[in-house]
Coordinates of C-alpha atoms and ligand atoms in Angstrom, one line a residue:
X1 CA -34.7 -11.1 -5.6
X2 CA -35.6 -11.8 -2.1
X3 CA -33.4 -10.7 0.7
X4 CA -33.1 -11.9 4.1
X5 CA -32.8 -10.5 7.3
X6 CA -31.9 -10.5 10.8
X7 CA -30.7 -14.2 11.2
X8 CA -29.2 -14.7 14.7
X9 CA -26.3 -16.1 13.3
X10 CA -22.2 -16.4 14.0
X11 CA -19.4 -17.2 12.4
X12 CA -17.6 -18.5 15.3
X13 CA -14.5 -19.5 13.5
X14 CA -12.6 -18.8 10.5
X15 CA -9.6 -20.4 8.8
X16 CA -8.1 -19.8 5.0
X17 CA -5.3 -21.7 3.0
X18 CA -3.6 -20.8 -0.1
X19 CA -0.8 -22.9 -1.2
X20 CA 2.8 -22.2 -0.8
X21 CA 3.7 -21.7 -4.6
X22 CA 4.2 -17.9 -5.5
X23 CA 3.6 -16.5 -9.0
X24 CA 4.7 -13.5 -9.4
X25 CA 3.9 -11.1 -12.2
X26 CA 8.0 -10.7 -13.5
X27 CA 7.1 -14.8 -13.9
X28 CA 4.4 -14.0 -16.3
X29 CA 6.5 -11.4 -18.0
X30 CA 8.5 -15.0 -19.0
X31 CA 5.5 -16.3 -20.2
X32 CA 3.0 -13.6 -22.2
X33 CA 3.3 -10.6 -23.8
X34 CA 2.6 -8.6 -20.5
X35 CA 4.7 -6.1 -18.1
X36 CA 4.7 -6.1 -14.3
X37 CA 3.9 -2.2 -14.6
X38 CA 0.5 -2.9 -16.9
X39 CA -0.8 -5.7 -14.6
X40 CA -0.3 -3.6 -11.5
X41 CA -1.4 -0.3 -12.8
X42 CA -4.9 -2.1 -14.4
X43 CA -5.1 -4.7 -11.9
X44 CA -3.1 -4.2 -8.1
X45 CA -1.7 -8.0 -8.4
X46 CA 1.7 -8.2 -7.9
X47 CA 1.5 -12.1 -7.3
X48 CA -0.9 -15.1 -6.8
X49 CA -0.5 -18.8 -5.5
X50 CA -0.8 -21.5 -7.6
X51 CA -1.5 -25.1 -6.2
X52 CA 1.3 -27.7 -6.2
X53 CA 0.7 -30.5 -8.6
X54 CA -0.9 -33.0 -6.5
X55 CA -3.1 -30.4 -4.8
X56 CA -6.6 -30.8 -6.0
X57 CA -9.6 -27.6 -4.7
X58 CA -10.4 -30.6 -1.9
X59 CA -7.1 -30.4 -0.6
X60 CA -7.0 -27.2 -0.2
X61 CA -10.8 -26.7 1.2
X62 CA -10.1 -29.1 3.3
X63 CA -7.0 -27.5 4.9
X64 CA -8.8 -24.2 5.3
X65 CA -11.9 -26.3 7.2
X66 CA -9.6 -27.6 9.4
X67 CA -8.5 -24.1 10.7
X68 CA -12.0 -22.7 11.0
X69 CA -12.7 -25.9 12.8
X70 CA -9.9 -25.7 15.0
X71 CA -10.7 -21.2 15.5
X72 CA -14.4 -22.4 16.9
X73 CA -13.2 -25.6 19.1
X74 CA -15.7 -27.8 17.4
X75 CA -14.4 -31.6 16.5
X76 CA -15.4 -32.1 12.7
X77 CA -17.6 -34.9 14.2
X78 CA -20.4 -32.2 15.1
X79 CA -20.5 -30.5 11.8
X80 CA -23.9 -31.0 10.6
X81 CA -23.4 -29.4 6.8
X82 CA -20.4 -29.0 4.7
X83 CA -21.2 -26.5 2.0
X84 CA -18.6 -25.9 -0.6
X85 CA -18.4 -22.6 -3.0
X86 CA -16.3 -23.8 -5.8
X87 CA -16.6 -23.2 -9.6
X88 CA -13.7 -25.8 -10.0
X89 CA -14.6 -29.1 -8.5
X90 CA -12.3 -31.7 -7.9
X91 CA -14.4 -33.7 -10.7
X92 CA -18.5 -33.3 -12.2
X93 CA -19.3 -35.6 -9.7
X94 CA -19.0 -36.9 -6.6
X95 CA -19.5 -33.5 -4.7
X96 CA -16.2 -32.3 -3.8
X97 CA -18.0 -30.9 -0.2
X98 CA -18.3 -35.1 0.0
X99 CA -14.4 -35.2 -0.3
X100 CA -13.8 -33.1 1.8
X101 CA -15.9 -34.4 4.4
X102 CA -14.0 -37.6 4.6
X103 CA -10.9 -35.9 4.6
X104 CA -11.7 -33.9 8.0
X105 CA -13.7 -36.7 9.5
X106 CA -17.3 -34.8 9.5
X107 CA -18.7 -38.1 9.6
X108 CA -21.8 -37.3 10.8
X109 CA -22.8 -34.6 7.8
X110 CA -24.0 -33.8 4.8
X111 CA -22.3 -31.6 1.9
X112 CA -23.2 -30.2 -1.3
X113 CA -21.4 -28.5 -3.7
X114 CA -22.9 -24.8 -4.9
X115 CA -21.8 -23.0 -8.1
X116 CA -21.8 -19.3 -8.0
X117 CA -18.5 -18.8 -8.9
X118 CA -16.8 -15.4 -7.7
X119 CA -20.7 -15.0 -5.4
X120 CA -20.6 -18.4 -4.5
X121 CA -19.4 -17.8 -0.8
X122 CA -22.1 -15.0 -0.3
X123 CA -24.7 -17.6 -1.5
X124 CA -23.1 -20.2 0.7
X125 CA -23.3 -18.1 3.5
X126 CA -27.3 -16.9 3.3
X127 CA -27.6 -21.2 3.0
X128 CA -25.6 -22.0 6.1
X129 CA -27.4 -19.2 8.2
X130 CA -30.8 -20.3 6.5
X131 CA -30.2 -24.0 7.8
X132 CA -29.3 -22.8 11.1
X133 CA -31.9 -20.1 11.9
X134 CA -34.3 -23.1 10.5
X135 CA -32.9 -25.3 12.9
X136 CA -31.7 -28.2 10.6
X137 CA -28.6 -27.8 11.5
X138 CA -26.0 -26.0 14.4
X139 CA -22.9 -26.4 13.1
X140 CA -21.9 -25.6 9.2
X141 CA -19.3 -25.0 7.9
X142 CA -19.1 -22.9 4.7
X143 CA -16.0 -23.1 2.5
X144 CA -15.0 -21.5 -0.9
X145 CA -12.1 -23.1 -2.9
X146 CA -10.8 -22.7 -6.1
X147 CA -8.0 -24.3 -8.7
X148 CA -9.0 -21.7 -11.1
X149 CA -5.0 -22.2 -12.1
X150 CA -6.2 -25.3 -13.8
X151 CA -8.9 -23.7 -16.0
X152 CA -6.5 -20.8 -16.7
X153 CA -5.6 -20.4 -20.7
X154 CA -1.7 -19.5 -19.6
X155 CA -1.3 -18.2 -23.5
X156 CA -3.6 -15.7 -23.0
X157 CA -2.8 -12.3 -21.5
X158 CA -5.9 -10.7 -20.6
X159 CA -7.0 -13.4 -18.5
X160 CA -4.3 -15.6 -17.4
X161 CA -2.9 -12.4 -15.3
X162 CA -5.9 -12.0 -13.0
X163 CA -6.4 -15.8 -11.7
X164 CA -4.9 -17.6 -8.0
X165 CA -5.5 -20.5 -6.2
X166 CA -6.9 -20.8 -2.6
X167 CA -9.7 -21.3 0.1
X168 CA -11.2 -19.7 3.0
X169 CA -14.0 -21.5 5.2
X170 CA -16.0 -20.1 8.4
X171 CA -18.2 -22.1 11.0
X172 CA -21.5 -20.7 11.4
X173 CA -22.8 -21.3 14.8
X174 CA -26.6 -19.9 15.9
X175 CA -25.8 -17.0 17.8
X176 CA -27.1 -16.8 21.5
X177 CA -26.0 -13.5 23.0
X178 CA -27.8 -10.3 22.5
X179 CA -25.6 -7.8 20.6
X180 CA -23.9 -11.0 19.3
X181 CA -22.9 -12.0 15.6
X182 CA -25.7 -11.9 12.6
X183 CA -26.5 -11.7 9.2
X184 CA -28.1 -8.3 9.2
X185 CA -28.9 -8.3 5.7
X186 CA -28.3 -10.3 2.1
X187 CA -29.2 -10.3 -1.0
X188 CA -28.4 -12.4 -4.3
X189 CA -29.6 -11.9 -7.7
X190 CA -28.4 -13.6 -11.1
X191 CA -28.8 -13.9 -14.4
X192 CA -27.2 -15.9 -17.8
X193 CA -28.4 -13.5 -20.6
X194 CA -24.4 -12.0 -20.8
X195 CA -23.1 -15.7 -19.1
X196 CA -20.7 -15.8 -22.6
X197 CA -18.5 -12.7 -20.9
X198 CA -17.2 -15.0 -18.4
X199 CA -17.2 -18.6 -18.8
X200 CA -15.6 -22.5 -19.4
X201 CA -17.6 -23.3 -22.5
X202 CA -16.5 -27.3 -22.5
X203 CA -17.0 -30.2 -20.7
X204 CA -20.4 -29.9 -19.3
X205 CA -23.0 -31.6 -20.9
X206 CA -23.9 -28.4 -23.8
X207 CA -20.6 -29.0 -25.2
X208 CA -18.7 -32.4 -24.4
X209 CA -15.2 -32.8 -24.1
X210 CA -13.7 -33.9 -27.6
X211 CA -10.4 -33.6 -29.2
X212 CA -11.9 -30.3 -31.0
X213 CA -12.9 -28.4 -27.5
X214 CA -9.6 -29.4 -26.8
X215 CA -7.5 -27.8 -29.8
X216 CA -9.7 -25.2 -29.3
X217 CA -9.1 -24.5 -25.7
X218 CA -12.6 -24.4 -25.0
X219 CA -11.7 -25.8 -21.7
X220 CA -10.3 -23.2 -20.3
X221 CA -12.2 -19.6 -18.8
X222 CA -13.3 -17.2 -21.9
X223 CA -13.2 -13.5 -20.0
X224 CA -14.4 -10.1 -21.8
X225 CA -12.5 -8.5 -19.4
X226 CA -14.0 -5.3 -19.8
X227 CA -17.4 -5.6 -20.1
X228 CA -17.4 -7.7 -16.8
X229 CA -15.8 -5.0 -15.3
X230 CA -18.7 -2.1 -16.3
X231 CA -21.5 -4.7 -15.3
X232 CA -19.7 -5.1 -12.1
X233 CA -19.4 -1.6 -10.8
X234 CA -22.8 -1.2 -12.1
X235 CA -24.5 -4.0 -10.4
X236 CA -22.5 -3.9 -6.9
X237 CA -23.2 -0.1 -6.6
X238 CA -26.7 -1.2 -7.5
X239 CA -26.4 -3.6 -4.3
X240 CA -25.8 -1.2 -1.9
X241 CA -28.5 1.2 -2.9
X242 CA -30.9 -1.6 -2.5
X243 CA -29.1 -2.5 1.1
X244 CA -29.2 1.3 2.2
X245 CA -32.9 1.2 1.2
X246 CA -34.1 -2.0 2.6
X247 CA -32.0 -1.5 5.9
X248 CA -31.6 2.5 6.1
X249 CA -28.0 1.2 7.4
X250 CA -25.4 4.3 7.2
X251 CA -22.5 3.4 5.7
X252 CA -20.5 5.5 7.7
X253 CA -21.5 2.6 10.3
X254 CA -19.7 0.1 8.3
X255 CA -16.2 -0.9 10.0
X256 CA -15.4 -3.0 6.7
X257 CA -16.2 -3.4 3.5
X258 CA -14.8 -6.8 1.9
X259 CA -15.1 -7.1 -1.6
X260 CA -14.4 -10.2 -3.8
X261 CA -11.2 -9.4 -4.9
X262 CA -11.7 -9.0 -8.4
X263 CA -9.7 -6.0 -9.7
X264 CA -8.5 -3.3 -7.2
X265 CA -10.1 -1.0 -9.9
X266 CA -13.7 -2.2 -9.6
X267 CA -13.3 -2.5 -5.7
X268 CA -12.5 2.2 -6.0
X269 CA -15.1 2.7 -8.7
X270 CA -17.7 1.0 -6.2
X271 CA -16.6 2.3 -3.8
X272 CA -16.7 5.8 -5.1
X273 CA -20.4 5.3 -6.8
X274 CA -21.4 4.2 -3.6
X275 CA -19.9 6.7 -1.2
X276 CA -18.0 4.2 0.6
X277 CA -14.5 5.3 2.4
X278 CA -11.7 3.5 0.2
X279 CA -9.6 3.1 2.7
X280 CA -12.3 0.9 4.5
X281 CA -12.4 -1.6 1.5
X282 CA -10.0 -4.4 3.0
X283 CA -7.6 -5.6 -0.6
X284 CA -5.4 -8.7 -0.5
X285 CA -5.6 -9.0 -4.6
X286 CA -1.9 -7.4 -4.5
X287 CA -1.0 -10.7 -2.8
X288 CA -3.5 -13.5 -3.9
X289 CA -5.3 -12.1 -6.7
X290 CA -8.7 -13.0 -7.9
X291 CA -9.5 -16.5 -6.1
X292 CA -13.5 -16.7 -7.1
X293 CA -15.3 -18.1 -4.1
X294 CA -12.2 -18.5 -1.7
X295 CA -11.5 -14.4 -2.2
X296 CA -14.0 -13.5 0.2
X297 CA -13.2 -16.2 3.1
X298 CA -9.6 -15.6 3.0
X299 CA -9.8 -11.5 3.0
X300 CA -12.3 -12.3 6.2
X301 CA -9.7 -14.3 8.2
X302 CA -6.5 -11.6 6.9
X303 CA -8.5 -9.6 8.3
X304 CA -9.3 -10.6 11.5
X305 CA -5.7 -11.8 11.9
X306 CA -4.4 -8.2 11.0
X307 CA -6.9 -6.4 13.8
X308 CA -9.3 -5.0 10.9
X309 CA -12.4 -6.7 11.7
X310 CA -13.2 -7.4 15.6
X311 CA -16.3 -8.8 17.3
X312 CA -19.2 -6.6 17.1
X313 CA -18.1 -5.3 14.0
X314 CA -20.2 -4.4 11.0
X315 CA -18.9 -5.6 7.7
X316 CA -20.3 -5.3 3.9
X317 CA -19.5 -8.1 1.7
X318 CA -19.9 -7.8 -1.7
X319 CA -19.5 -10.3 -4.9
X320 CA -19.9 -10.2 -8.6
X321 CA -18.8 -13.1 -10.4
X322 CA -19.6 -15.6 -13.8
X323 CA -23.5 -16.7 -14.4
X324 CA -23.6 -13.8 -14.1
X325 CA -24.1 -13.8 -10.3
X326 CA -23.9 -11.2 -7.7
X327 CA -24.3 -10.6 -3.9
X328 CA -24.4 -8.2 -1.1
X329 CA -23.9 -9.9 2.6
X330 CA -24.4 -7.3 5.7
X331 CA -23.0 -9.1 9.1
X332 CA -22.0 -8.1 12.6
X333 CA -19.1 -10.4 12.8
Ligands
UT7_401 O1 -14.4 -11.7 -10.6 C1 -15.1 -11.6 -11.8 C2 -14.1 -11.9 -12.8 N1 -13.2 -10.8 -13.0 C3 -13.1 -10.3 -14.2 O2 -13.7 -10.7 -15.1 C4 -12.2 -9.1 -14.3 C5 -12.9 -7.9 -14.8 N2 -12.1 -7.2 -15.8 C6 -10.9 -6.7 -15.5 O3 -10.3 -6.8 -14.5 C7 -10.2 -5.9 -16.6 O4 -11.1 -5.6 -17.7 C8 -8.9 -6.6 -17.2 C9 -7.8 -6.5 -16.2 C10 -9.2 -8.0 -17.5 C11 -8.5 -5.8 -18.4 O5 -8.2 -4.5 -18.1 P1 -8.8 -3.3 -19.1 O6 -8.3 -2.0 -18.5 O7 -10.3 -3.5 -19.1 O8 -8.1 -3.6 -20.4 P2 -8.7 -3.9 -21.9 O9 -9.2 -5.3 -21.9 O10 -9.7 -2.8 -22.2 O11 -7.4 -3.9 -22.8 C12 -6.7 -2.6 -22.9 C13 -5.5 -2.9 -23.7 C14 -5.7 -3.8 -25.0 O12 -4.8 -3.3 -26.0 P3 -5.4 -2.3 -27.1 O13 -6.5 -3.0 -27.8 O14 -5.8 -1.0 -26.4 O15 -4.1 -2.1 -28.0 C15 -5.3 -5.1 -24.6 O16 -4.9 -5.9 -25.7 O17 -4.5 -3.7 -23.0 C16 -4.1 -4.9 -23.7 N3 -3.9 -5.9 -22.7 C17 -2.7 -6.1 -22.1 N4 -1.5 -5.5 -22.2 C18 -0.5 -5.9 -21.5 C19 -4.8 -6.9 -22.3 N5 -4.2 -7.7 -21.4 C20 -2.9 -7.2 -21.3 C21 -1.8 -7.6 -20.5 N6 -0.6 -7.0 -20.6 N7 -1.8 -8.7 -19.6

């Protein structure tokens, strides 16, 4: 692993979207053999949006670049890069990051998709600040959406409770002020040897979609819930040894911490291995539940909007997520 440092970088704008259909955990009571009092008690989710219908991850990545667009007063014509997080495109290919695009008239860009599922904001985020502090680019906007709702098995329990819908975007802008915003530190590691504990088998080009990965319901995400969960805690408090090594940052410097929001559970156990104050670990998952890529982005712009995290700020980010994939992001917002 490589990490990077120091990048003059801001985010100058964020915005988040999550669509307006509430699923509540009495509503999967209806529909598996689960209780509200087990999901909260091994989870924190109370509830979780779902997209509507006609709402494909575009839509929704789209509506959340918008707002960031519209929080940094830049007209979508000056984006120079469009970089979307998602481990649930619209389709294999075209890119959704081309979709969306077109839909916000960023006419004069380019976008790519990037896979990293649940880390897949952090990694978008070292690539956006990378492009700028290279100087291909001023304006990029970095988005993470998911429809994970759509690869959901809804027959089975110990998955089909954890999973939302949603996106969060931010405009990274090169930072001119001294004191100003940066990317202070990152790092991103992965690796597939355990990628069978969290994964959608079918419909790549390993397994091809047939009316046997169908019946079989190979399309939909495989989770070994709990062995995710011990390489999680173990990996992230991992992460911010190697940070409070690299950077000899005190944590007692660190306004926020904001986790991906995978399980209120991991977020205390690494936050306890790590010595980090609870209380400074920001947690929507009550409200939105795990959203992959768009948990990150979203928690980012609650916060802001609730008074959490101000200019000048120093915030952790951390992700662990399917390839397996992990990252640790330190920024002064
Ligand atoms: O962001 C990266 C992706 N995130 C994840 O992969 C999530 C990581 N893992 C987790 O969040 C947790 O492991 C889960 C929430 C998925 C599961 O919690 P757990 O405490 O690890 O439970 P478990 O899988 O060890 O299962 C404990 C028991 C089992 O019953 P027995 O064998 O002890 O009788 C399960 O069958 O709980 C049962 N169970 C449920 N009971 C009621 C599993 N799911 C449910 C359910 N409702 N929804």
């Amino acid at each position: 692993m490589k990490s990077l440092c120091n990048l003059p970088v801001r985010i100058a704008g964020l915005g988040a979207y999550v669509p307006d259909k509430v699923l509540d955990n009495s509503m999967l009571e209806q529909m598996v053999d689960t209780t509200d009092e087990w999901i909260v008690r091994r989870t924190g989710i109370k509830e979780r949006r779902i997209a509507a219908p006609r709402q494909a991850t575009s839509d929704l990545a789209a509506a959340a670049g918008r707002k960031a667009l519209k929080a940094a007063g830049l007209a979508a014509r000056d984006v120079d890069a469009v970089i979307l997080c998602t481990c649930t495109p619209d389709h294999v290919f075209p890119a959704t990051a081309c979709i969306v695009q077109t839909a916000i008239g960023a006419v004069n860009a380019f976008g790519y998709d990037l896979q990293a599922a649940c880390s897949g904001f952090l990694f978008g985020l070292m690539q956006g600040a990378a492009l700028i502090d290279s100087g291909m680019a001023e304006n990029v906007l970095v988005i993470g959406a998911e429809t994970l709702s759509r690869f959901t098995d809804w027959e089975d329990r110990s998955s089909c409770i954890l999973f939302g819908d949603g996106a969060g975007a931010a405009l990274l802008q090169k930072e001119s002020a001294p004191g100003g915003g940066e990317v202070v530190f990152c790092e991103m590691g992965g690796d597939a040897a355990r990628a069978d504990i969290l994964e959608v088998p079918a419909g790549g080009s390993r397994l091809v979609a047939s009316e046997e990965t169908v019946r079989q319901r190979r399309h939909y995400m495989q989770l070994q819930g709990r062995e995710v969960f011990k390489l999680a805690v173990g990996k992230l408090g991992e992460l911010v040894d190697t940070l409070e090594e690299k950077t000899g940052v005190d944590m007692k410097d660190i306004s926020l911490i904001i986790p991906h929001q995978s399980n209120e559970r991991i977020i205390r156990s690494v936050c306890d291995r790590a010595g980090l104050p609870q209380e400074r670990a920001y947690m929507n998952i009550e409200r939105m539940g795990n959203t992959s890529a768009a948990s990150i982005p979203i928690a980012m712009e609650q916060a802001v909007g609730e008074g959490k995290l101000k200019r000048g700020d120093i915030a952790l980010l951390l992700a662990f997520g399917g390839g397996l994939t992990w990252g640790a992001t330190l920024l002064r917002y």
